[in-house]
Amino acid sequence: MKNLLIVESPAKAKTIEGYLGKDFLVKSSYGHIRDLVKTDDAIDVENNFKQKYEVPADKKAVVSELKKLAKEAETVWLASDEDREGEAISWHLYETLGLQDSRTKRIVFHEITKPAILKAIETPRRIDFNLVNAQQARRVLDRLVGFELSPVLWKKVKPSLSAGRVQSVAVRLIVDREREINRFQAEAAFKLVAIFQTDNPKESFKAELPQRFPDLADAEQFLTDCVTADFIVNSLETKPSKRNPAAPFTTSTLQQEASRKLGFSVARTMAVAQRLYEAGRITYMRTDSVNLSDTALLGAEEEIKAAYGANYHKRRQYRTKSAGAQEAHEAIRPTYFDRHTIDGDHAERRLYELIWKRAIASQMSEAEFEKTTAKIGISTRREELVANGEVMRFDGFLKVYFESTDEEQDVNLDNDGENTLLPPLQRNQRVQLRSMTATERFSRPPARYTEASLVKKLEELGIGRPSTYAPTISTIQNRGYVVKEDREGKSRDYRVLELQNGQLSTLVKTEITGAEKAKLFPTDIGVVVNDFLVEHFKGIVDFNFTAKVEKEFDEIAQGMKEWTDMLRGFYGPFHTEVETTIKNADRATNERELGIDPESGKRVSVRIGRFGPIVQIGSAEDEEKPRFASLRPGQMIETITFEDALDLFKLPKKIGEFEGKEMTVAIGRFGPYIRHNNAFYSLPKDVDPHGVTTDTAIQIIQDKRQRDIEKVVKVFDENPDARIENGRWGPFIRFGKQNIKMPKGTDVASVTYADVLKWAEAGDKKPKKKGKKS
């Protein structure tokens, strides 16, 4: 065999194999083939941070096959991804497979197309050890932080906790934001909007007062003054304006826009983008560059001129602002601009179209508008009302793509978008007032982070890199420090003053405020861990310090810094902090005293317990044992009130009888439930356990029984423990504790008890699957 080419994934191998001739065998390493050993001796701090690696059990067969093929090949081509992690994978392959320099070539490419692959083969290079060292430094540093911090958290906060370097900063951002929101006091002010018409009753337009009135009396006075006022167009200004397209996608902007436009999580965006890249549809999806290659610029130009006309094209070369970005890399773009859509699953098609539109729009003309501003004078007041209108003269890039913003996701309560077009108006023209409203509006707290806006913030702070955003956000959720969820809003009254036909009226309306969709909330354990780290490990959660470490990784990658020196500079002070904290720090529970229980006269407090946040009545020193209650979803140690805490002790409670047996509602490990005649019935999510009535409880019990009846398809007279049930994936046999799959195409009605026994025996003989070693 002449050439063995090794890539990271089987999908990529399949795509590339089609481009290379019979002289090449393309194989996949299935990602990393070795990792640091799981034990404490993985890194020898005293010996220049020497690492100890192992090939995990699930990679041994892959390594053994690659070793055999590498020995047979004349040349081994290492074609892992073009970033630092990809470079490190090539180095691990080189070391583990025992390759020789003379017979090994390293190639990289931004896209999986035939020209790109052939060009890479023509221009091989050696492994870039600066990139490898930058990745090593990150890996070693993060392992040291995790291994040394976790035992501190076990001792001082709660068993089984762990902490990471970038993850801890991400949690801090979310905790800080939550506290900002909790401290926020909404301020009300009245917003004035008027509807005018010209002499032609069909010509109406909207105008707004630029300032707001904090007091109801001032808003009322303004409207009263307008009852007898004349309204004149004081000034009219028309001027052209332009809007430019956004740069093509980087990893971060793709994650943000896919979240806003498609509702994708950060992890899902990366998984779908990976599939598109490996199938040769888009360029490499981990990049912080907005640069486009000359080939791409030419491809976009040809497509725009062919599809929309020459006046829609404008060549633009974007420059990357972030310091560590590699200009040689490209932004995320389609590999072929003439493919507006692709075959693939629904998610792949939608993400591809988003990437195509953004990239093609970046090479299109500006959108041109004509903006008109009319100022309306009021004869009885000094203020002026302002009416804006905008007319699109040329759509330009907007023909293809319009960028979203995070603010658009917030509900627009005002319903007061701009006039798209003002009627023909002239200076000194008199206009008639149709109606005017003063609506009470409240200032809003800072928005909670979505996954995408958190990525944006991390990028702004210089924390993390394209390859780390998605794993960071998944990790903080998996560790239970942060939850992504929807929360219901609360209703709030607001006042509206309305002036119509010279009559002033006041209405009180209701709005829902504070409703959240897919936002990130800190958990109590996340708050406790964050506060503990802020107090004892300032460097780990300091934004500037974390950004500085990131910059040092970039310097290592560029060959400007020795990686072991960088590690020594970090590790010495950090290790000292660990030792000091273990010795001196108090245990952290974030305990808060809420008051005295009126029934028992005992202290009521809230804190982190062994299994999570709890309210406690009494203390361990009392004769009677303390009483405990878990917090409900959405409640937090920092914000729970005394009244809400006492409410938690109202369960379990009896809620009546059914069929001569008592019904009790309670909250257990898996949420709220009703207990009746030694059976348990889960409460639906929308039913509050504290407000369950007798009728609701009976209905829940009856519904569950009905579902159980419908679940059973067939019962066998020979043995009541054997029955066929409908499951999530179709009918199956439940036989005592054994669940048995039936052969494909089995007619359920014709199954006999003898069949059940035969299949049960065959199932017993199957070797049991061993669990994965962690």
PDB file of C-alpha atoms in Angstrom, residues 145-381:
ATOM      1  CA  VAL A 145      -7.271  22.909  38.094  1.00  0.00           C
ATOM      2  CA  GLY A 146      -9.951  20.194  38.016  1.00  0.00           C
ATOM      3  CA  PHE A 147      -7.928  17.660  40.017  1.00  0.00           C
ATOM      4  CA  GLU A 148      -6.854  20.099  42.716  1.00  0.00           C
ATOM      5  CA  LEU A 149     -10.078  22.117  43.048  1.00  0.00           C
ATOM      6  CA  SER A 150     -12.544  19.223  43.152  1.00  0.00           C
ATOM      7  CA  PRO A 151     -11.313  17.709  46.478  1.00  0.00           C
ATOM      8  CA  VAL A 152     -11.486  21.200  48.033  1.00  0.00           C
ATOM      9  CA  LEU A 153     -15.139  21.461  46.992  1.00  0.00           C
ATOM     10  CA  TRP A 154     -15.876  17.941  48.324  1.00  0.00           C
ATOM     11  CA  LYS A 155     -14.525  18.887  51.732  1.00  0.00           C
ATOM     12  CA  LYS A 156     -15.808  22.447  51.973  1.00  0.00           C
ATOM     13  CA  VAL A 157     -19.108  22.437  50.026  1.00  0.00           C
ATOM     14  CA  LYS A 158     -20.600  19.051  49.074  1.00  0.00           C
ATOM     15  CA  PRO A 159     -19.339  15.623  47.906  1.00  0.00           C
ATOM     16  CA  SER A 160     -19.057  14.797  44.183  1.00  0.00           C
ATOM     17  CA  LEU A 161     -18.603  18.367  42.994  1.00  0.00           C
ATOM     18  CA  SER A 162     -16.075  19.418  40.382  1.00  0.00           C
ATOM     19  CA  ALA A 163     -14.829  22.709  38.978  1.00  0.00           C
ATOM     20  CA  GLY A 164     -13.196  23.801  35.765  1.00  0.00           C
ATOM     21  CA  ARG A 165     -11.276  26.877  34.755  1.00  0.00           C
ATOM     22  CA  VAL A 166     -13.415  28.385  31.961  1.00  0.00           C
ATOM     23  CA  GLN A 167     -16.633  26.799  33.273  1.00  0.00           C
ATOM     24  CA  SER A 168     -16.250  28.560  36.636  1.00  0.00           C
ATOM     25  CA  VAL A 169     -16.039  31.950  34.905  1.00  0.00           C
ATOM     26  CA  ALA A 170     -19.159  31.135  32.850  1.00  0.00           C
ATOM     27  CA  VAL A 171     -21.058  30.223  36.043  1.00  0.00           C
ATOM     28  CA  ARG A 172     -19.888  33.458  37.657  1.00  0.00           C
ATOM     29  CA  LEU A 173     -21.347  35.496  34.782  1.00  0.00           C
ATOM     30  CA  ILE A 174     -24.719  33.784  35.254  1.00  0.00           C
ATOM     31  CA  VAL A 175     -24.693  34.174  39.063  1.00  0.00           C
ATOM     32  CA  ASP A 176     -23.699  37.852  38.813  1.00  0.00           C
ATOM     33  CA  ARG A 177     -26.479  38.500  36.296  1.00  0.00           C
ATOM     34  CA  GLU A 178     -29.079  36.761  38.509  1.00  0.00           C
ATOM     35  CA  ARG A 179     -28.074  38.972  41.447  1.00  0.00           C
ATOM     36  CA  GLU A 180     -28.302  42.082  39.279  1.00  0.00           C
ATOM     37  CA  ILE A 181     -31.855  41.058  38.374  1.00  0.00           C
ATOM     38  CA  ASN A 182     -32.758  40.349  42.025  1.00  0.00           C
ATOM     39  CA  ARG A 183     -31.494  43.801  43.068  1.00  0.00           C
ATOM     40  CA  PHE A 184     -33.256  45.575  40.236  1.00  0.00           C
ATOM     41  CA  GLN A 185     -36.092  47.963  41.108  1.00  0.00           C
ATOM     42  CA  ALA A 186     -38.390  48.698  38.177  1.00  0.00           C
ATOM     43  CA  GLU A 187     -39.174  52.371  37.588  1.00  0.00           C
ATOM     44  CA  ALA A 188     -42.375  53.456  35.852  1.00  0.00           C
ATOM     45  CA  ALA A 189     -42.803  56.300  33.360  1.00  0.00           C
ATOM     46  CA  PHE A 190     -45.541  57.265  30.898  1.00  0.00           C
ATOM     47  CA  LYS A 191     -44.884  57.044  27.173  1.00  0.00           C
ATOM     48  CA  LEU A 192     -46.877  59.375  24.883  1.00  0.00           C
ATOM     49  CA  VAL A 193     -48.007  58.233  21.421  1.00  0.00           C
ATOM     50  CA  ALA A 194     -50.358  60.177  19.141  1.00  0.00           C
ATOM     51  CA  ILE A 195     -52.192  59.179  15.954  1.00  0.00           C
ATOM     52  CA  PHE A 196     -52.668  62.055  13.476  1.00  0.00           C
ATOM     53  CA  GLN A 197     -54.433  62.383  10.158  1.00  0.00           C
ATOM     54  CA  THR A 198     -54.207  64.862   7.307  1.00  0.00           C
ATOM     55  CA  ASP A 199     -57.227  66.427   5.564  1.00  0.00           C
ATOM     56  CA  ASN A 200     -57.552  63.108   3.804  1.00  0.00           C
ATOM     57  CA  PRO A 201     -59.060  60.779   6.476  1.00  0.00           C
ATOM     58  CA  LYS A 202     -57.262  57.772   4.897  1.00  0.00           C
ATOM     59  CA  GLU A 203     -53.844  59.332   5.555  1.00  0.00           C
ATOM     60  CA  SER A 204     -52.865  58.670   9.167  1.00  0.00           C
ATOM     61  CA  PHE A 205     -49.519  58.359  10.920  1.00  0.00           C
ATOM     62  CA  LYS A 206     -48.033  57.847  14.359  1.00  0.00           C
ATOM     63  CA  ALA A 207     -45.851  60.294  16.315  1.00  0.00           C
ATOM     64  CA  GLU A 208     -44.154  59.904  19.674  1.00  0.00           C
ATOM     65  CA  LEU A 209     -42.930  62.230  22.403  1.00  0.00           C
ATOM     66  CA  PRO A 210     -39.162  61.643  22.830  1.00  0.00           C
ATOM     67  CA  GLN A 211     -39.263  62.182  26.625  1.00  0.00           C
ATOM     68  CA  ARG A 212     -41.319  60.226  29.181  1.00  0.00           C
ATOM     69  CA  PHE A 213     -43.213  61.447  32.257  1.00  0.00           C
ATOM     70  CA  PRO A 214     -42.364  59.736  35.562  1.00  0.00           C
ATOM     71  CA  ASP A 215     -45.548  61.063  37.228  1.00  0.00           C
ATOM     72  CA  LEU A 216     -49.137  60.307  36.314  1.00  0.00           C
ATOM     73  CA  ALA A 217     -50.128  63.936  37.027  1.00  0.00           C
ATOM     74  CA  ASP A 218     -47.620  65.276  34.450  1.00  0.00           C
ATOM     75  CA  ALA A 219     -48.840  62.824  31.776  1.00  0.00           C
ATOM     76  CA  GLU A 220     -52.446  63.757  32.570  1.00  0.00           C
ATOM     77  CA  GLN A 221     -51.614  67.491  32.295  1.00  0.00           C
ATOM     78  CA  PHE A 222     -49.933  66.941  28.904  1.00  0.00           C
ATOM     79  CA  LEU A 223     -53.033  65.175  27.523  1.00  0.00           C
ATOM     80  CA  THR A 224     -55.344  67.846  28.995  1.00  0.00           C
ATOM     81  CA  ASP A 225     -53.271  70.562  27.323  1.00  0.00           C
ATOM     82  CA  CYS A 226     -53.632  68.738  24.014  1.00  0.00           C
ATOM     83  CA  VAL A 227     -57.466  68.791  24.109  1.00  0.00           C
ATOM     84  CA  THR A 228     -57.628  72.337  22.690  1.00  0.00           C
ATOM     85  CA  ALA A 229     -54.240  72.390  20.925  1.00  0.00           C
ATOM     86  CA  ASP A 230     -53.472  72.945  17.248  1.00  0.00           C
ATOM     87  CA  PHE A 231     -50.874  70.619  15.727  1.00  0.00           C
ATOM     88  CA  ILE A 232     -48.518  71.949  13.039  1.00  0.00           C
ATOM     89  CA  VAL A 233     -45.700  70.264  11.082  1.00  0.00           C
ATOM     90  CA  ASN A 234     -42.758  72.377  12.364  1.00  0.00           C
ATOM     91  CA  SER A 235     -40.056  70.669  10.338  1.00  0.00           C
ATOM     92  CA  LEU A 236     -39.655  67.954   7.733  1.00  0.00           C
ATOM     93  CA  GLU A 237     -36.332  66.324   6.949  1.00  0.00           C
ATOM     94  CA  THR A 238     -35.674  63.624   4.389  1.00  0.00           C
ATOM     95  CA  LYS A 239     -32.244  62.063   4.074  1.00  0.00           C
ATOM     96  CA  PRO A 240     -30.834  58.869   2.560  1.00  0.00           C
ATOM     97  CA  SER A 241     -29.469  56.126   4.805  1.00  0.00           C
ATOM     98  CA  LYS A 242     -27.694  52.842   4.165  1.00  0.00           C
ATOM     99  CA  ARG A 243     -27.451  49.522   5.958  1.00  0.00           C
ATOM    100  CA  ASN A 244     -24.455  47.231   5.511  1.00  0.00           C
ATOM    101  CA  PRO A 245     -24.494  43.424   5.712  1.00  0.00           C
ATOM    102  CA  ALA A 246     -22.880  41.574   8.621  1.00  0.00           C
ATOM    103  CA  ALA A 247     -19.589  39.715   8.196  1.00  0.00           C
ATOM    104  CA  PRO A 248     -19.755  35.983   7.357  1.00  0.00           C
ATOM    105  CA  PHE A 249     -20.071  33.622  10.317  1.00  0.00           C
ATOM    106  CA  THR A 250     -17.436  32.768  12.900  1.00  0.00           C
ATOM    107  CA  THR A 251     -18.129  29.936  15.368  1.00  0.00           C
ATOM    108  CA  SER A 252     -19.477  32.398  17.916  1.00  0.00           C
ATOM    109  CA  THR A 253     -21.747  34.391  15.560  1.00  0.00           C
ATOM    110  CA  LEU A 254     -23.080  31.159  14.000  1.00  0.00           C
ATOM    111  CA  GLN A 255     -23.995  29.859  17.471  1.00  0.00           C
ATOM    112  CA  GLN A 256     -25.742  33.148  18.304  1.00  0.00           C
ATOM    113  CA  GLU A 257     -27.706  33.436  15.065  1.00  0.00           C
ATOM    114  CA  ALA A 258     -28.693  29.735  14.960  1.00  0.00           C
ATOM    115  CA  SER A 259     -30.036  30.184  18.485  1.00  0.00           C
ATOM    116  CA  ARG A 260     -32.071  33.301  17.566  1.00  0.00           C
ATOM    117  CA  LYS A 261     -33.315  32.208  14.160  1.00  0.00           C
ATOM    118  CA  LEU A 262     -33.542  28.396  14.443  1.00  0.00           C
ATOM    119  CA  GLY A 263     -33.856  27.893  18.212  1.00  0.00           C
ATOM    120  CA  PHE A 264     -30.777  25.581  18.236  1.00  0.00           C
ATOM    121  CA  SER A 265     -28.730  25.058  21.394  1.00  0.00           C
ATOM    122  CA  VAL A 266     -25.007  25.801  21.062  1.00  0.00           C
ATOM    123  CA  ALA A 267     -24.166  22.069  21.193  1.00  0.00           C
ATOM    124  CA  ARG A 268     -26.749  21.230  18.513  1.00  0.00           C
ATOM    125  CA  THR A 269     -25.440  23.960  16.194  1.00  0.00           C
ATOM    126  CA  MET A 270     -21.922  22.519  16.466  1.00  0.00           C
ATOM    127  CA  ALA A 271     -23.072  18.925  15.930  1.00  0.00           C
ATOM    128  CA  VAL A 272     -25.053  19.852  12.783  1.00  0.00           C
ATOM    129  CA  ALA A 273     -22.219  22.093  11.473  1.00  0.00           C
ATOM    130  CA  GLN A 274     -19.758  19.211  12.006  1.00  0.00           C
ATOM    131  CA  ARG A 275     -21.920  16.946   9.814  1.00  0.00           C
ATOM    132  CA  LEU A 276     -22.113  19.634   7.105  1.00  0.00           C
ATOM    133  CA  TYR A 277     -18.328  20.089   7.177  1.00  0.00           C
ATOM    134  CA  GLU A 278     -17.596  16.375   7.021  1.00  0.00           C
ATOM    135  CA  ALA A 279     -19.952  15.974   4.068  1.00  0.00           C
ATOM    136  CA  GLY A 280     -18.032  18.703   2.214  1.00  0.00           C
ATOM    137  CA  ARG A 281     -20.900  21.242   2.383  1.00  0.00           C
ATOM    138  CA  ILE A 282     -19.239  24.032   4.425  1.00  0.00           C
ATOM    139  CA  THR A 283     -15.761  25.138   5.492  1.00  0.00           C
ATOM    140  CA  TYR A 284     -14.311  24.267   8.906  1.00  0.00           C
ATOM    141  CA  MET A 285     -16.764  25.256  11.648  1.00  0.00           C
ATOM    142  CA  ARG A 286     -14.300  26.166  14.448  1.00  0.00           C
ATOM    143  CA  THR A 287     -12.923  29.546  13.514  1.00  0.00           C
ATOM    144  CA  ASP A 288     -12.754  33.097  14.809  1.00  0.00           C
ATOM    145  CA  SER A 289     -11.854  34.565  11.417  1.00  0.00           C
ATOM    146  CA  VAL A 290     -14.256  36.565   9.183  1.00  0.00           C
ATOM    147  CA  ASN A 291     -11.808  36.324   6.278  1.00  0.00           C
ATOM    148  CA  LEU A 292     -12.894  34.860   2.916  1.00  0.00           C
ATOM    149  CA  SER A 293     -10.444  33.359   0.414  1.00  0.00           C
ATOM    150  CA  ASP A 294     -10.074  34.767  -3.100  1.00  0.00           C
ATOM    151  CA  THR A 295     -11.730  31.602  -4.447  1.00  0.00           C
ATOM    152  CA  ALA A 296     -14.724  32.195  -2.156  1.00  0.00           C
ATOM    153  CA  LEU A 297     -14.969  35.892  -3.116  1.00  0.00           C
ATOM    154  CA  LEU A 298     -14.990  34.934  -6.786  1.00  0.00           C
ATOM    155  CA  GLY A 299     -17.561  32.163  -6.230  1.00  0.00           C
ATOM    156  CA  ALA A 300     -19.879  34.535  -4.355  1.00  0.00           C
ATOM    157  CA  GLU A 301     -19.504  37.229  -7.042  1.00  0.00           C
ATOM    158  CA  GLU A 302     -20.423  34.827  -9.868  1.00  0.00           C
ATOM    159  CA  GLU A 303     -23.451  33.511  -7.973  1.00  0.00           C
ATOM    160  CA  ILE A 304     -24.781  36.978  -6.981  1.00  0.00           C
ATOM    161  CA  LYS A 305     -24.461  38.299 -10.541  1.00  0.00           C
ATOM    162  CA  ALA A 306     -26.123  35.189 -11.970  1.00  0.00           C
ATOM    163  CA  ALA A 307     -28.957  34.994  -9.422  1.00  0.00           C
ATOM    164  CA  TYR A 308     -29.689  38.691  -8.716  1.00  0.00           C
ATOM    165  CA  GLY A 309     -27.794  40.915 -11.190  1.00  0.00           C
ATOM    166  CA  ALA A 310     -24.532  42.887 -11.136  1.00  0.00           C
ATOM    167  CA  ASN A 311     -26.021  45.809  -9.156  1.00  0.00           C
ATOM    168  CA  TYR A 312     -26.488  43.463  -6.172  1.00  0.00           C
ATOM    169  CA  HIS A 313     -22.782  42.633  -5.910  1.00  0.00           C
ATOM    170  CA  LYS A 314     -20.196  44.474  -3.826  1.00  0.00           C
ATOM    171  CA  ARG A 315     -16.881  42.808  -3.003  1.00  0.00           C
ATOM    172  CA  ARG A 316     -16.065  43.109   0.701  1.00  0.00           C
ATOM    173  CA  GLN A 317     -13.046  41.820   2.595  1.00  0.00           C
ATOM    174  CA  TYR A 318     -13.713  41.652   6.332  1.00  0.00           C
ATOM    175  CA  ARG A 319     -10.946  41.832   8.908  1.00  0.00           C
ATOM    176  CA  THR A 320     -10.978  39.894  12.163  1.00  0.00           C
ATOM    177  CA  LYS A 321     -10.921  41.995  15.332  1.00  0.00           C
ATOM    178  CA  SER A 322      -9.997  39.340  17.926  1.00  0.00           C
ATOM    179  CA  ALA A 323      -6.274  39.296  18.704  1.00  0.00           C
ATOM    180  CA  GLY A 324      -5.696  35.532  18.613  1.00  0.00           C
ATOM    181  CA  ALA A 325      -7.551  34.941  15.333  1.00  0.00           C
ATOM    182  CA  GLN A 326      -5.726  33.267  12.491  1.00  0.00           C
ATOM    183  CA  GLU A 327      -6.175  35.328   9.290  1.00  0.00           C
ATOM    184  CA  ALA A 328      -5.063  32.313   7.242  1.00  0.00           C
ATOM    185  CA  HIS A 329      -8.244  30.595   8.407  1.00  0.00           C
ATOM    186  CA  GLU A 330     -11.574  31.363   6.800  1.00  0.00           C
ATOM    187  CA  ALA A 331     -15.008  32.304   8.063  1.00  0.00           C
ATOM    188  CA  ILE A 332     -17.702  29.615   7.920  1.00  0.00           C
ATOM    189  CA  ARG A 333     -19.120  29.564   4.393  1.00  0.00           C
ATOM    190  CA  PRO A 334     -20.605  27.122   1.870  1.00  0.00           C
ATOM    191  CA  THR A 335     -17.992  25.271  -0.174  1.00  0.00           C
ATOM    192  CA  TYR A 336     -19.987  25.969  -3.357  1.00  0.00           C
ATOM    193  CA  PHE A 337     -21.991  29.207  -3.558  1.00  0.00           C
ATOM    194  CA  ASP A 338     -24.184  27.971  -6.435  1.00  0.00           C
ATOM    195  CA  ARG A 339     -25.794  25.450  -4.039  1.00  0.00           C
ATOM    196  CA  HIS A 340     -28.555  27.506  -2.373  1.00  0.00           C
ATOM    197  CA  THR A 341     -29.902  24.409  -0.621  1.00  0.00           C
ATOM    198  CA  ILE A 342     -28.680  20.871   0.018  1.00  0.00           C
ATOM    199  CA  ASP A 343     -30.023  17.382   0.618  1.00  0.00           C
ATOM    200  CA  GLY A 344     -29.904  16.362   4.269  1.00  0.00           C
ATOM    201  CA  ASP A 345     -32.107  16.196   7.331  1.00  0.00           C
ATOM    202  CA  HIS A 346     -34.268  19.172   8.343  1.00  0.00           C
ATOM    203  CA  ALA A 347     -31.681  20.631  10.767  1.00  0.00           C
ATOM    204  CA  GLU A 348     -28.824  20.307   8.239  1.00  0.00           C
ATOM    205  CA  ARG A 349     -30.841  22.043   5.511  1.00  0.00           C
ATOM    206  CA  ARG A 350     -31.851  24.924   7.801  1.00  0.00           C
ATOM    207  CA  LEU A 351     -28.339  25.510   9.162  1.00  0.00           C
ATOM    208  CA  TYR A 352     -26.795  25.266   5.693  1.00  0.00           C
ATOM    209  CA  GLU A 353     -29.262  27.819   4.317  1.00  0.00           C
ATOM    210  CA  LEU A 354     -28.461  30.178   7.200  1.00  0.00           C
ATOM    211  CA  ILE A 355     -24.698  29.872   6.470  1.00  0.00           C
ATOM    212  CA  TRP A 356     -25.261  30.297   2.725  1.00  0.00           C
ATOM    213  CA  LYS A 357     -27.433  33.418   3.184  1.00  0.00           C
ATOM    214  CA  ARG A 358     -25.036  35.063   5.641  1.00  0.00           C
ATOM    215  CA  ALA A 359     -21.972  34.407   3.460  1.00  0.00           C
ATOM    216  CA  ILE A 360     -23.620  35.496   0.198  1.00  0.00           C
ATOM    217  CA  ALA A 361     -25.157  38.613   1.847  1.00  0.00           C
ATOM    218  CA  SER A 362     -21.693  39.671   3.037  1.00  0.00           C
ATOM    219  CA  GLN A 363     -20.716  40.169  -0.626  1.00  0.00           C
ATOM    220  CA  MET A 364     -23.840  42.089  -1.621  1.00  0.00           C
ATOM    221  CA  SER A 365     -24.649  45.792  -1.969  1.00  0.00           C
ATOM    222  CA  GLU A 366     -25.895  47.916   0.916  1.00  0.00           C
ATOM    223  CA  ALA A 367     -29.625  48.283   1.415  1.00  0.00           C
ATOM    224  CA  GLU A 368     -30.626  51.872   0.635  1.00  0.00           C
ATOM    225  CA  PHE A 369     -33.374  53.754   2.478  1.00  0.00           C
ATOM    226  CA  GLU A 370     -34.911  57.170   2.553  1.00  0.00           C
ATOM    227  CA  LYS A 371     -35.632  58.267   6.089  1.00  0.00           C
ATOM    228  CA  THR A 372     -38.147  61.052   6.794  1.00  0.00           C
ATOM    229  CA  THR A 373     -38.479  62.769  10.168  1.00  0.00           C
ATOM    230  CA  ALA A 374     -41.410  65.096  10.856  1.00  0.00           C
ATOM    231  CA  LYS A 375     -41.578  67.189  14.036  1.00  0.00           C
ATOM    232  CA  ILE A 376     -45.094  68.134  15.118  1.00  0.00           C
ATOM    233  CA  GLY A 377     -45.518  71.303  17.191  1.00  0.00           C
ATOM    234  CA  ILE A 378     -48.220  71.643  19.875  1.00  0.00           C
ATOM    235  CA  SER A 379     -49.711  75.151  20.260  1.00  0.00           C
ATOM    236  CA  THR A 380     -50.262  74.704  24.027  1.00  0.00           C
ATOM    237  CA  ARG A 381     -46.856  73.090  24.888  1.00  0.00           C
TER     238      ARG A 381
END
